[in-house]
XYZ file of C-alpha atoms in Angstrom:
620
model
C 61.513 -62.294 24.230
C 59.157 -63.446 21.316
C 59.346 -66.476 19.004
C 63.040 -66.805 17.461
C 62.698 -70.323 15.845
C 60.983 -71.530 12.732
C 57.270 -72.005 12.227
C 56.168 -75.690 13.707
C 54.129 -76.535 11.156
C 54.123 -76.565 6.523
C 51.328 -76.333 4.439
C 50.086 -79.546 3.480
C 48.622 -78.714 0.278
C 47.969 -76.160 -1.874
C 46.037 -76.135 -5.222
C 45.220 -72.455 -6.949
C 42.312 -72.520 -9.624
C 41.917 -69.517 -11.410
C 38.541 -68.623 -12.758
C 38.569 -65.101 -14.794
C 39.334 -62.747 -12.042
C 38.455 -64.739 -9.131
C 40.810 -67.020 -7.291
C 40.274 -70.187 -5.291
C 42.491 -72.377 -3.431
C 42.816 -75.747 -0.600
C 41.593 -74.332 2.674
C 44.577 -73.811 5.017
C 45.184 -75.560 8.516
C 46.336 -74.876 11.684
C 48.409 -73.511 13.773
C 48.354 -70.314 11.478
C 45.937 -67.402 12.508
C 44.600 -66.834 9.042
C 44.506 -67.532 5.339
C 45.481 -65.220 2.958
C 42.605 -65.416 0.679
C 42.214 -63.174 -2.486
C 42.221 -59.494 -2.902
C 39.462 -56.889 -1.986
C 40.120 -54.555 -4.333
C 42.664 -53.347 -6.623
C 44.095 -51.005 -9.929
C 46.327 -51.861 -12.415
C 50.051 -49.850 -12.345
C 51.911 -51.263 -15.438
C 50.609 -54.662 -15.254
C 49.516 -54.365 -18.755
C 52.341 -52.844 -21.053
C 51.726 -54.447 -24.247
C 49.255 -53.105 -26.993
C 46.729 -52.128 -26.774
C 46.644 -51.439 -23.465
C 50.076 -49.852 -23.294
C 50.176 -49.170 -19.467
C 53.324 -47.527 -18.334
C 55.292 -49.385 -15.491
C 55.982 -47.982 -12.001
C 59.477 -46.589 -11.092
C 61.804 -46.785 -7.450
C 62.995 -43.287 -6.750
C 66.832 -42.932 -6.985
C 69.036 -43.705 -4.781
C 69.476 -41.080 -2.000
C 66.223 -39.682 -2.754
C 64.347 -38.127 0.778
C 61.190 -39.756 1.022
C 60.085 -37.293 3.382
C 60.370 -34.229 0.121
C 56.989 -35.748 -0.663
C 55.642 -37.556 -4.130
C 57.146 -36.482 -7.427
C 54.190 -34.513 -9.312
C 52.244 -36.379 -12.018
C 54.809 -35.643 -15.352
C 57.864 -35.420 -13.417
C 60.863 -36.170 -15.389
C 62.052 -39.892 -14.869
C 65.707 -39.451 -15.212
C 67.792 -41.204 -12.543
C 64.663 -43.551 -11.635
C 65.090 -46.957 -11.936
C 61.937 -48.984 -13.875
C 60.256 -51.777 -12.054
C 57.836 -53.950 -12.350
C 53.866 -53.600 -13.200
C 51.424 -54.979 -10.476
C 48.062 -55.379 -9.061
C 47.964 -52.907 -6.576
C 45.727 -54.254 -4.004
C 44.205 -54.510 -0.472
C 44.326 -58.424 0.466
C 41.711 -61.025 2.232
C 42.215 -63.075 5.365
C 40.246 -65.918 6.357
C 39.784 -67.995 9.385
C 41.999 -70.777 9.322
C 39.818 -72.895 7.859
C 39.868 -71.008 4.730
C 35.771 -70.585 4.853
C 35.063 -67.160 6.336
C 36.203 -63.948 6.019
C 37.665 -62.128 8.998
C 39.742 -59.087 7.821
C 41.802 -57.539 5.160
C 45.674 -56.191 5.029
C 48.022 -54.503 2.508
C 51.272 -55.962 1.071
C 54.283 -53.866 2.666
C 57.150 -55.462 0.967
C 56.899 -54.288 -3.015
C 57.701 -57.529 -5.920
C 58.032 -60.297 -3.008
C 54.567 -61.550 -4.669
C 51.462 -63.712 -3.016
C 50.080 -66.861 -2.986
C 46.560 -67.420 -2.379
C 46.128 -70.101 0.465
C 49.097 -69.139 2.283
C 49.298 -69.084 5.849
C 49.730 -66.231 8.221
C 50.192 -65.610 11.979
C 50.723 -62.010 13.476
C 54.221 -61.012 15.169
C 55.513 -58.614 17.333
C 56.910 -55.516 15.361
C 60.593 -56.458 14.327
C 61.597 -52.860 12.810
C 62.177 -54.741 9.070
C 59.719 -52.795 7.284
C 60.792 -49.290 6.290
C 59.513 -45.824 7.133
C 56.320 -48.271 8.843
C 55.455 -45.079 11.385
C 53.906 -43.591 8.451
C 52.874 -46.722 6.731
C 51.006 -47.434 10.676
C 49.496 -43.630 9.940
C 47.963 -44.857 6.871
C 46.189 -47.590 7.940
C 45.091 -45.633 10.775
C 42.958 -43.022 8.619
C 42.542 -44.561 5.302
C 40.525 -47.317 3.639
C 38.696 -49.366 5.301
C 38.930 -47.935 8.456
C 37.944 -44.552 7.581
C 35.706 -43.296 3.652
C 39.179 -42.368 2.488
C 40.781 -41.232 0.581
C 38.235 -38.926 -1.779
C 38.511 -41.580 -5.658
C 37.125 -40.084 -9.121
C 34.222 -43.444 -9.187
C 30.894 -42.879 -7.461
C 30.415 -46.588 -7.687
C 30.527 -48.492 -4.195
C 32.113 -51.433 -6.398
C 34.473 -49.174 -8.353
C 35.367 -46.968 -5.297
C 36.807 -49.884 -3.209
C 38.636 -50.980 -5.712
C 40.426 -47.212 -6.386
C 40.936 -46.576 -2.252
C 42.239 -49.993 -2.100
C 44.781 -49.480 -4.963
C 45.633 -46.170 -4.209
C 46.342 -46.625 -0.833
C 48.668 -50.096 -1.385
C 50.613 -47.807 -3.644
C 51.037 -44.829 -0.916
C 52.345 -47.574 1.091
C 54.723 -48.743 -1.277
C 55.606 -45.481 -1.830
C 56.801 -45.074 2.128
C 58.087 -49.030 2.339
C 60.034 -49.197 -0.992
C 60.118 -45.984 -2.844
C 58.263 -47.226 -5.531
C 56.399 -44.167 -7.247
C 53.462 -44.465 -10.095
C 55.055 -43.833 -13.945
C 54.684 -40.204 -14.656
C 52.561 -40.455 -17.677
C 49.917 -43.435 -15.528
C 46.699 -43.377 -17.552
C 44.611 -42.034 -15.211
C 45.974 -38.662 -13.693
C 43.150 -38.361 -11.239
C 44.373 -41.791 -9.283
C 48.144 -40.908 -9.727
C 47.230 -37.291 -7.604
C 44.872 -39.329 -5.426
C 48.079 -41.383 -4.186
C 50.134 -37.738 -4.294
C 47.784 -36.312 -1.877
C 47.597 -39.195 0.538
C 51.709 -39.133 0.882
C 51.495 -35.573 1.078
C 48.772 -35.546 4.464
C 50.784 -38.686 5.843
C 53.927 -36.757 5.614
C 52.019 -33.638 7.116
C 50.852 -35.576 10.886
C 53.762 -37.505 10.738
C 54.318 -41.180 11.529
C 52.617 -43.686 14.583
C 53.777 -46.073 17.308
C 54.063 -49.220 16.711
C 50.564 -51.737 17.592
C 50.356 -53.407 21.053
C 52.197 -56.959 21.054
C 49.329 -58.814 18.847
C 51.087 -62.414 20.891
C 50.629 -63.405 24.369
C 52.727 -61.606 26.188
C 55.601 -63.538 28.424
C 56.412 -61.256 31.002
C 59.550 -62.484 33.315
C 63.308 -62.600 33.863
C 65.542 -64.302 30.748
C 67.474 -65.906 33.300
C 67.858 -67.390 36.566
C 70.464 -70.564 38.342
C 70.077 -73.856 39.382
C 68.325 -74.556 42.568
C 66.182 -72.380 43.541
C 62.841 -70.874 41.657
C 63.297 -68.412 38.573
C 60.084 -66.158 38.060
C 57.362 -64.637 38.121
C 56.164 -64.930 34.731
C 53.296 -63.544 33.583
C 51.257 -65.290 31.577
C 48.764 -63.965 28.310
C 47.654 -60.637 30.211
C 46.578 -59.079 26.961
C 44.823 -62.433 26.064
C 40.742 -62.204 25.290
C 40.444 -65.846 26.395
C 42.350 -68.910 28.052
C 45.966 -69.513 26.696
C 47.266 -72.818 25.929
C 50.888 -73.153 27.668
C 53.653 -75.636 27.712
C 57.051 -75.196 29.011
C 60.243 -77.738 27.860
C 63.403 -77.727 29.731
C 62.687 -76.764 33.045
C 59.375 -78.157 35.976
C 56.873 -75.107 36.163
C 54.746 -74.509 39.071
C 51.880 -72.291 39.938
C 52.672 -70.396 43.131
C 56.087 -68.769 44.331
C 57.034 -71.554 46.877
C 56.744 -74.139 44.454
C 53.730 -76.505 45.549
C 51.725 -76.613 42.747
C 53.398 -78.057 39.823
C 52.010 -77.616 36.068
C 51.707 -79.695 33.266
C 50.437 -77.651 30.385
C 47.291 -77.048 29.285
C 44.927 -73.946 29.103
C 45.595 -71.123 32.132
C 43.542 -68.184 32.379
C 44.949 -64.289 30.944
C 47.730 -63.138 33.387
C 48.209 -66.250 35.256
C 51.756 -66.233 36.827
C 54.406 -69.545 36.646
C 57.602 -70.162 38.532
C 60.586 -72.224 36.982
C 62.594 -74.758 38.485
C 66.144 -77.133 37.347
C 68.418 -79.004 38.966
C 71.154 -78.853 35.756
C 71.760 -75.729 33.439
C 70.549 -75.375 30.236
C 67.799 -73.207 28.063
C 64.202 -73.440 29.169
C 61.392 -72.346 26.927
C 57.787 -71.553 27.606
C 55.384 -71.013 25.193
C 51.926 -69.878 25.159
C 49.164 -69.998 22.131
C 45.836 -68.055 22.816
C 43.409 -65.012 21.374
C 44.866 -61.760 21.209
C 43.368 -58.177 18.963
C 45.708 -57.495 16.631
C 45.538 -53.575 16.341
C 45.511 -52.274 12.795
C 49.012 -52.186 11.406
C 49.814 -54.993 12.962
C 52.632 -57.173 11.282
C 51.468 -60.683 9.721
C 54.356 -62.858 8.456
C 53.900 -65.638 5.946
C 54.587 -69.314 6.179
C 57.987 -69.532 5.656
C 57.569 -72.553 3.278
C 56.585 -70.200 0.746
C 58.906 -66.372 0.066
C 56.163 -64.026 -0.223
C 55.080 -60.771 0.916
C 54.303 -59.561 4.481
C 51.025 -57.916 4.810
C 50.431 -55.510 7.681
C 46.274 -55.429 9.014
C 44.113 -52.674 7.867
C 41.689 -53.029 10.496
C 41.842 -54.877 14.432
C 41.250 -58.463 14.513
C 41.318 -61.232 16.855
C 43.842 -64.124 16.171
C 45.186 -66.716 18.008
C 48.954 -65.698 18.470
C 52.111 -67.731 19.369
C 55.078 -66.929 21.580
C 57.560 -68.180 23.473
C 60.210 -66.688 25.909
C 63.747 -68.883 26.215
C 64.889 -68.451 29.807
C 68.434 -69.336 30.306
C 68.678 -71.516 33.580
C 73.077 -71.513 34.981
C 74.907 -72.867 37.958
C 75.472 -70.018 40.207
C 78.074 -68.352 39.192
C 81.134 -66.937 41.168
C 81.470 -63.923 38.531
C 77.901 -62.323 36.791
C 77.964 -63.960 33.380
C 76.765 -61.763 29.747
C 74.074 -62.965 27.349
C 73.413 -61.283 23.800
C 70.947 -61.506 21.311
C 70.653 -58.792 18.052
C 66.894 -57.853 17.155
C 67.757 -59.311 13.547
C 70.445 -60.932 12.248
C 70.466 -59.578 8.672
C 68.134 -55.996 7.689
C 68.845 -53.565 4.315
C 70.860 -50.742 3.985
C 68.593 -47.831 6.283
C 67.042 -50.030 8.888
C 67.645 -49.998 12.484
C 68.682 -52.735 14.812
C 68.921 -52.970 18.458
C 70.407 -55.395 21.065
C 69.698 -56.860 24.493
C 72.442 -57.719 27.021
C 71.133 -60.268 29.952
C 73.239 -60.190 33.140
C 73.107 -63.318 35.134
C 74.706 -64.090 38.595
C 74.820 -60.990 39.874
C 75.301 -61.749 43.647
C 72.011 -59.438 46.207
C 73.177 -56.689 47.529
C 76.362 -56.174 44.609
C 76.179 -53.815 41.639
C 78.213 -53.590 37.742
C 78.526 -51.076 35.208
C 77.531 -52.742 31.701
C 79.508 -50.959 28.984
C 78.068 -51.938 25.144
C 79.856 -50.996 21.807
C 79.118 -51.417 18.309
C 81.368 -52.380 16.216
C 81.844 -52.465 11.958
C 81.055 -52.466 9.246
C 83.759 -55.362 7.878
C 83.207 -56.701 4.504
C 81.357 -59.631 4.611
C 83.634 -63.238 3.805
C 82.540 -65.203 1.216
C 81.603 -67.434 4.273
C 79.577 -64.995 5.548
C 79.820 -62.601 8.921
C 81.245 -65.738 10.870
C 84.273 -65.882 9.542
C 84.669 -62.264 10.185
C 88.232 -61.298 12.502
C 86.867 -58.751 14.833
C 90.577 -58.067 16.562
C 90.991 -55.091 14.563
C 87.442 -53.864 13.694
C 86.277 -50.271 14.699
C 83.938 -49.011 17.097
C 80.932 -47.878 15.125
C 78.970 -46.489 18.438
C 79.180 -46.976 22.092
C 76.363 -46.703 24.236
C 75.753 -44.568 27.666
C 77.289 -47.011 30.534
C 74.161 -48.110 32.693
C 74.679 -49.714 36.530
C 72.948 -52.725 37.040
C 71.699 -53.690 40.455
C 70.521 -57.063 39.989
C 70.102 -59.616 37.115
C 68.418 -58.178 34.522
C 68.318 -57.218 30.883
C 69.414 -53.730 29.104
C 68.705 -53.164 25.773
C 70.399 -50.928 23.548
C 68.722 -47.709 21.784
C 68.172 -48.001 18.259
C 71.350 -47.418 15.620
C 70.616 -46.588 11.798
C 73.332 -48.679 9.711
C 73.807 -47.053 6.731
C 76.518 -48.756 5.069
C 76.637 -52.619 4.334
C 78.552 -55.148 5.891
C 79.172 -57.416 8.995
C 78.492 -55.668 12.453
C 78.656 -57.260 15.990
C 78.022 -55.618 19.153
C 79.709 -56.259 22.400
C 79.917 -55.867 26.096
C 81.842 -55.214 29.269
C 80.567 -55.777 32.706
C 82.767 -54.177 35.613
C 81.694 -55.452 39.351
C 82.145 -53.834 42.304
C 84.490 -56.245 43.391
C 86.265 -58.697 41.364
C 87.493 -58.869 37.377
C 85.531 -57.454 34.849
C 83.050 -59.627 32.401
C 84.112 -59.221 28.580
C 81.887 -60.285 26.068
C 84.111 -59.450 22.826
C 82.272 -58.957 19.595
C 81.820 -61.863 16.620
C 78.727 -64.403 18.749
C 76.770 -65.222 16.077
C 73.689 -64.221 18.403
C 75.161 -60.711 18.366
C 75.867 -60.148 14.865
C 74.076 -58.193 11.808
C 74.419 -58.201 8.173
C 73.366 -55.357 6.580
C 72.645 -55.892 2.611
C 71.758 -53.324 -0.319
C 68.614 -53.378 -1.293
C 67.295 -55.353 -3.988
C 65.935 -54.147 -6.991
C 64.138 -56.936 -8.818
C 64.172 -57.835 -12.148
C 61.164 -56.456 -15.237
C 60.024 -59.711 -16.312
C 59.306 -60.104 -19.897
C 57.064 -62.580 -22.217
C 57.835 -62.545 -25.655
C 56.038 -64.357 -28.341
C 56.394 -65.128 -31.935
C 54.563 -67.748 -34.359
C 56.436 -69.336 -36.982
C 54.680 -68.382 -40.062
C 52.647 -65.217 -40.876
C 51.268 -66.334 -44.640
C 50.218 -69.980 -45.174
C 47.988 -72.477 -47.380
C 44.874 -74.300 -46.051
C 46.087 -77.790 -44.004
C 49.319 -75.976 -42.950
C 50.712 -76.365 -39.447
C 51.874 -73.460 -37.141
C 53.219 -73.346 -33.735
C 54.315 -70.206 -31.477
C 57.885 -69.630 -29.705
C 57.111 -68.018 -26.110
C 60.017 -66.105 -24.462
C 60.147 -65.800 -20.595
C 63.173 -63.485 -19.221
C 63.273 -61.656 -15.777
C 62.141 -64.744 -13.814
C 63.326 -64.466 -10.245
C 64.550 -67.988 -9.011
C 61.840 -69.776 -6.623
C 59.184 -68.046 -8.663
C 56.989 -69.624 -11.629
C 54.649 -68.005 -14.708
C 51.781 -70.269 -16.036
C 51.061 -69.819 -19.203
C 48.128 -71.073 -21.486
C 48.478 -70.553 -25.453
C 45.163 -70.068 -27.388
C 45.133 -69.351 -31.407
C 42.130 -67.069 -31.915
C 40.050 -66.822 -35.051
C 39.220 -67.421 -38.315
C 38.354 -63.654 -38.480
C 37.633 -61.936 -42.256
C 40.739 -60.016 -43.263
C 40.946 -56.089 -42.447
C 39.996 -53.637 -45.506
C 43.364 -53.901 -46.695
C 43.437 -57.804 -46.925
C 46.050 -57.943 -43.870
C 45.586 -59.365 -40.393
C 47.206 -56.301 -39.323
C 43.921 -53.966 -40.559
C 41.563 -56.421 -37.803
C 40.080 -54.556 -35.090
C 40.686 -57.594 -33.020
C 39.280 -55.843 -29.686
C 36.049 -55.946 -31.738
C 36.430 -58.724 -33.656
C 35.642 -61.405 -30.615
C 37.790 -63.852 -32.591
C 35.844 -67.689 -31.461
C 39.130 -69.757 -29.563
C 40.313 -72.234 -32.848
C 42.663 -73.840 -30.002
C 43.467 -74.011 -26.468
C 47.115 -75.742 -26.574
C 48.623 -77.169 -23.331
C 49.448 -75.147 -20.126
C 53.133 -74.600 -19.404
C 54.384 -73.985 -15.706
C 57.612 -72.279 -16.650
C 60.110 -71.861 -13.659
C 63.260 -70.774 -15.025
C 64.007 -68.024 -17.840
C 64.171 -69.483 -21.605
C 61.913 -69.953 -24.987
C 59.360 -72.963 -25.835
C 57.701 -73.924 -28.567
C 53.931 -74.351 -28.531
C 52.255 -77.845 -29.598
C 51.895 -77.615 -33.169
C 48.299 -76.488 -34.464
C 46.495 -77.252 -37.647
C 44.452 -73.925 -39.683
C 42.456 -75.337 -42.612
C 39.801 -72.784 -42.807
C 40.609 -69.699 -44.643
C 40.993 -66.300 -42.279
C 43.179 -64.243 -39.744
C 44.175 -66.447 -36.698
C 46.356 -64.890 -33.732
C 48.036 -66.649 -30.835
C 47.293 -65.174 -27.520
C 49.391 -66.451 -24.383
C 47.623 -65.667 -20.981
C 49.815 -65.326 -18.404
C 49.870 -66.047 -14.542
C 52.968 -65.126 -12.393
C 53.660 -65.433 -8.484
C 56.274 -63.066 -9.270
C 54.620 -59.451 -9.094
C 52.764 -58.164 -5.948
C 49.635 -58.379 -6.661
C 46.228 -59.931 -6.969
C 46.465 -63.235 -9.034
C 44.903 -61.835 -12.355
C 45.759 -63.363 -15.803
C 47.185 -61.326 -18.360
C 47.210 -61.852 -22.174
C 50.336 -61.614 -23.898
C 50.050 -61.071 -27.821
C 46.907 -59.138 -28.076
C 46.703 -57.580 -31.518
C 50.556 -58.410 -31.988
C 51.227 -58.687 -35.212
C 54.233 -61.279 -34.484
C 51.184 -63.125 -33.769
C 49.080 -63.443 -36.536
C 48.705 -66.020 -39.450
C 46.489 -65.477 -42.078
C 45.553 -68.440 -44.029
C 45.069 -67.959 -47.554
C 41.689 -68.761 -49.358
C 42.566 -70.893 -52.330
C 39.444 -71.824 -55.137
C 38.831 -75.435 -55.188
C 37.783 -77.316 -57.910
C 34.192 -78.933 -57.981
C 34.217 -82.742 -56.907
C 37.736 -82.483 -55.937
C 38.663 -84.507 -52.565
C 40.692 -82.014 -51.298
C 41.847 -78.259 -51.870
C 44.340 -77.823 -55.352
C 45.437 -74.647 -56.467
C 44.070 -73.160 -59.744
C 47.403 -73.064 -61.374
C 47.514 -76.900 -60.487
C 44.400 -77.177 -62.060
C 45.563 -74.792 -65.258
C 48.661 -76.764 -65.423
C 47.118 -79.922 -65.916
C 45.038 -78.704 -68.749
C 47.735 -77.540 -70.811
C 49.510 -80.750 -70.450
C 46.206 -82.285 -71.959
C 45.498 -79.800 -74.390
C 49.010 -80.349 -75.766
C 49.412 -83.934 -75.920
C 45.934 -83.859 -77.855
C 47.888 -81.436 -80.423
C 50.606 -83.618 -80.989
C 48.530 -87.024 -81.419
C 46.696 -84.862 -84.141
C 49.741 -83.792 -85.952
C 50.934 -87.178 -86.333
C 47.857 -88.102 -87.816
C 47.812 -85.662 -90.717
C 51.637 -86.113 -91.302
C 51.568 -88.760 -94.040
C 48.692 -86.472 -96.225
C 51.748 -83.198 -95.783
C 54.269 -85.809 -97.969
């Protein structure tokens, strides 16, 4: 059995500095096997949609749709697909878990779950989660960077990674989420370059699953009180020593129980023995150097909700397992042990579980009977408050005779429909009453969910004024909608310019992709977390011109590599222009010409009257 509990260990820090396109952050410690460290490689699907770039977002097929039918053509019609949102398609960097080298690379397989450079990783056992991953597996098998495909339009070594990367991420996604490039993408050539990968993946059909990338733990999952419980194997796939500790029960290193052990380092395939005088749950775990094969399945620190990654290429990391071994007093009747593969997948996945007999007397034999039973709507509570007196069967499984104590576990079942599900067991002796293990242990039961679709997030901006005098402050209102919750967008508000007017005398006429406006203000970065509008600090335009606020965006919301986007390009909700007003010679500060005319009236007439008084007394 591998590791069921959480991770030992949190990240202690974490600090993300983004540079242009480049992205460092805090190396990451132990115990994790590697660093997820930047991307090597990527194109853009929809990550851009605002002028001028105007890049059409991807869409998930709809629901029912047979992703073995193959990859819509490039125009199909979009009706009954649901819009998602734009990303970075890319192939991802590990490093060693110091964060300094560079050991390997993998691609995301769980679409919108996002990354977070600096995050931790350790490689697992295969845990049937990931969708349709026998063809995902084929993939990675004959594709970038294991093999010089798939054929890209680019010549460029540069240019070429970054198309086989992106194109193959989103051939994955295509298999592990149904997530299919916008019909009218602006560059056909990649859109059929993804098409035909799908379509030869489809073609040779899906692979096995890697070899356990953990040390293996080979033994029984039970034994009783009194007497020595084993062999287990130790690390036999291991490239070096493995580090081993056992809690809950004395180990020893030979069968008649001379040689007690500690912990502490034990060569690949060496073989322990437990011992207890009282039940309970021992657990041994082991921590040594295994190859993980490509395709193998690398699971994030689960301080932080982002994407799984499976390896695009072999790679030796120092994997972590442990194997609970349930220690009873001998019983007078076997006793039944359960545990589901997961306890909550989507709608479409599979799920499996293992029955552990225990106190079976030598020489004796039972017939273990397992059923499946749901779905039940799920309480409020969740599946534990579930009454399973009056649930159906969903499946039962082929009786099987056990001889000794042992485990069985069950053949895969589909569950297509959501809801609670719980298996359980019967075991019938030879002699005496038969074992019932009803259904509703909470190490027994499933919830199977819908999947979830996420949300298109939006940033919308708008500046308060469009036509203003010289010395006249502005500000901009930013927008932020389609946030998921634990997820955060940094943004950074700029106002570009002065910029001469277009030929028209409107901002609206500047070619401002050739203007190269200078920055007239970098205004304070916001780390928004939640959905809702902000005002920018307020900012000062005195010279005349065209200014435009820009807001450049950074999300860990979208899959992705961390690349900034700029919000309010060439927007024309954007743009100020401040009028150029004459001013006077001398003057200490800009006045209007009327002002000025004004004033010279008032004069000119006051002089007129003063005269008219004058010559009064020569008119009587």
């Amino acid at each position: 059995m591998r590791r069921t509990g959480a991770w030992v260990a949190v990240l202690t820090a974490l600090v993300v500095v983004l540079l242009g396109n480049s992205v460092r952050a805090q190396a990451q410690t132990p115990p994790f096997a590697a660093v997820q460290y930047g991307t090597n490689g990527c194109i853009e699907v929809g990550v851009r949609p605002d002028p001028p770039y105007n890049q059409p977002k991807p869409f998930i097929v709809p629901a029912g749709y047979d992703i073995t039918s193959g990859y819509p053509a490039f125009g199909y019609d979009p009706a009954g697909y649901t819009p998602t949102s734009g990303t970075n398609s890319c192939r991802y960097n590990f490093r060693d878990p110091t964060g300094t080298t560079v050991v390997g690379s993998a691609y995301c397989v769980q679409w919108a779950a996002g990354q977070r450079t600096g995050t931790g990783y350790d490689p697992e056992p295969w845990d049937g989660t990931i969708r349709n991953a026998g063809y995902v597996r084929r993939i990675l098998a004959e594709y970038w960077p294991v093999a010089n495909a798939p054929a890209v339009p680019s010549t460029n070594p540069t240019v070429m990674n970054r198309q086989r990367s992106g194109t193959v991420a989103m051939a994955i996604h295509y298999f592990t989420d149904g997530v299919v490039m916008p019909p009218n993408y602006q560059d056909q050539a990649l859109y059929n370059v993804v098409r035909t990968v799908v379509t030869e993946v489809l073609a040779k059909g899906p692979m096995t699953e890697p070899a356990d990338p953990t040390p293996t733990i080979d033994g029984p999952d039970g034994g009783s009180t009194g007497g020595l419980i084993g062999p287990y194997a130790i690390g036999a796939d291991a490239t070096g020593d493995v580090t081993v500790t056992v809690d809950g029960a004395q180990a020893y290193l030979d069968g008649a129980g001379t040689q007690p052990f500690t912990g502490g380092p034990l060569a690949p395939g060496t073989q322990l023995w437990l011992s207890s005088a009282s039940a309970g749950t021992a657990t041994i775990h082991a921590e040594g150097p295994v190859v993980a094969q490509t395709g193998t399945l690398m699971v994030p620190d689960p301080a932080y909700p982002v994407q799984q990654m499976m390896l695009a290429e072999p790679l030796t990391l120092n994997g972590e397992a442990s194997k609970p071994v349930t220690i009873v007093v001998p019983p007078i009747s076997p006793h039944l042990f359960s545990q589901v593969s997961a306890d909550q997948i989507e709608v479409g996945a599979a799920v499996t579980d293992r029955f552990t007999v225990v106190g079976l007397p030598s020489g004796r034999q039972a017939v273990l009977t397992v059923s499946l039973y749901g779905p039940v709507s799920r309480p409020a509570t969740g599946c534990a408050a579930v009454d399973w007196a009056d649930a159906s069967v969903e499946r039962t499984f082929d009786p099987v005779m056990m001889t000794a104590e042992g485990s069985y576990t069950t053949s895969s079942v589909v569950l297509s429909e959501p809801g609670c599900y719980s298996f359980g067991g019967t075991l019938d002796p030879d002699v005496g009453d038969p074992v019932v293990f009803p259904p509703g242990d909470p190490a027994e039961t499933v919830l199977v969910i819908r999947q979830v679709i996420p949300p298109v997030l939006t940033i919308a901006t708008q500046t308060s004024e469009h036509t203003v005098d010289p010395g006249t402050t502005v500000s901009d209102r930013v927008t932020v909608a389609g946030l998921l919750p634990g997820r955060t967008v940094t943004i950074t508000p700029r106002v570009l310019g002065p910029v001469t007017p277009g030929p028209d005398g409107s901002c609206a006429s500047v070619e401002w992709l050739t203007a190269r406006p200078p920055v007239a203000a970098t205004l304070p970065v916001r780390e928004v977390d939640a959905n809702g509008a902000f005002q920018t600090q307020p900012v000062t335009l005195t010279a005349p011109g065209c200014y435009l606020f820009v807001a450049t965006a950074v999300t860990t919301q979208l899959t992705g590599g961390e690349i900034p986007v700029d919000h309010g390009l060439a927007n024309p909700d954007e743009m100020v222009l401040v009028r150029d007003v004459p001013v006077l010679p001398n003057s200490h500060g800009p006045r209007p010409v009327v002002a000025v005319l004004g004033a010279l009236s008032i004069l000119i007439g006051f002089a007129l009257f003063s005269a008219s008084r004058r010559v009064r007394p020569q008119l009587r």
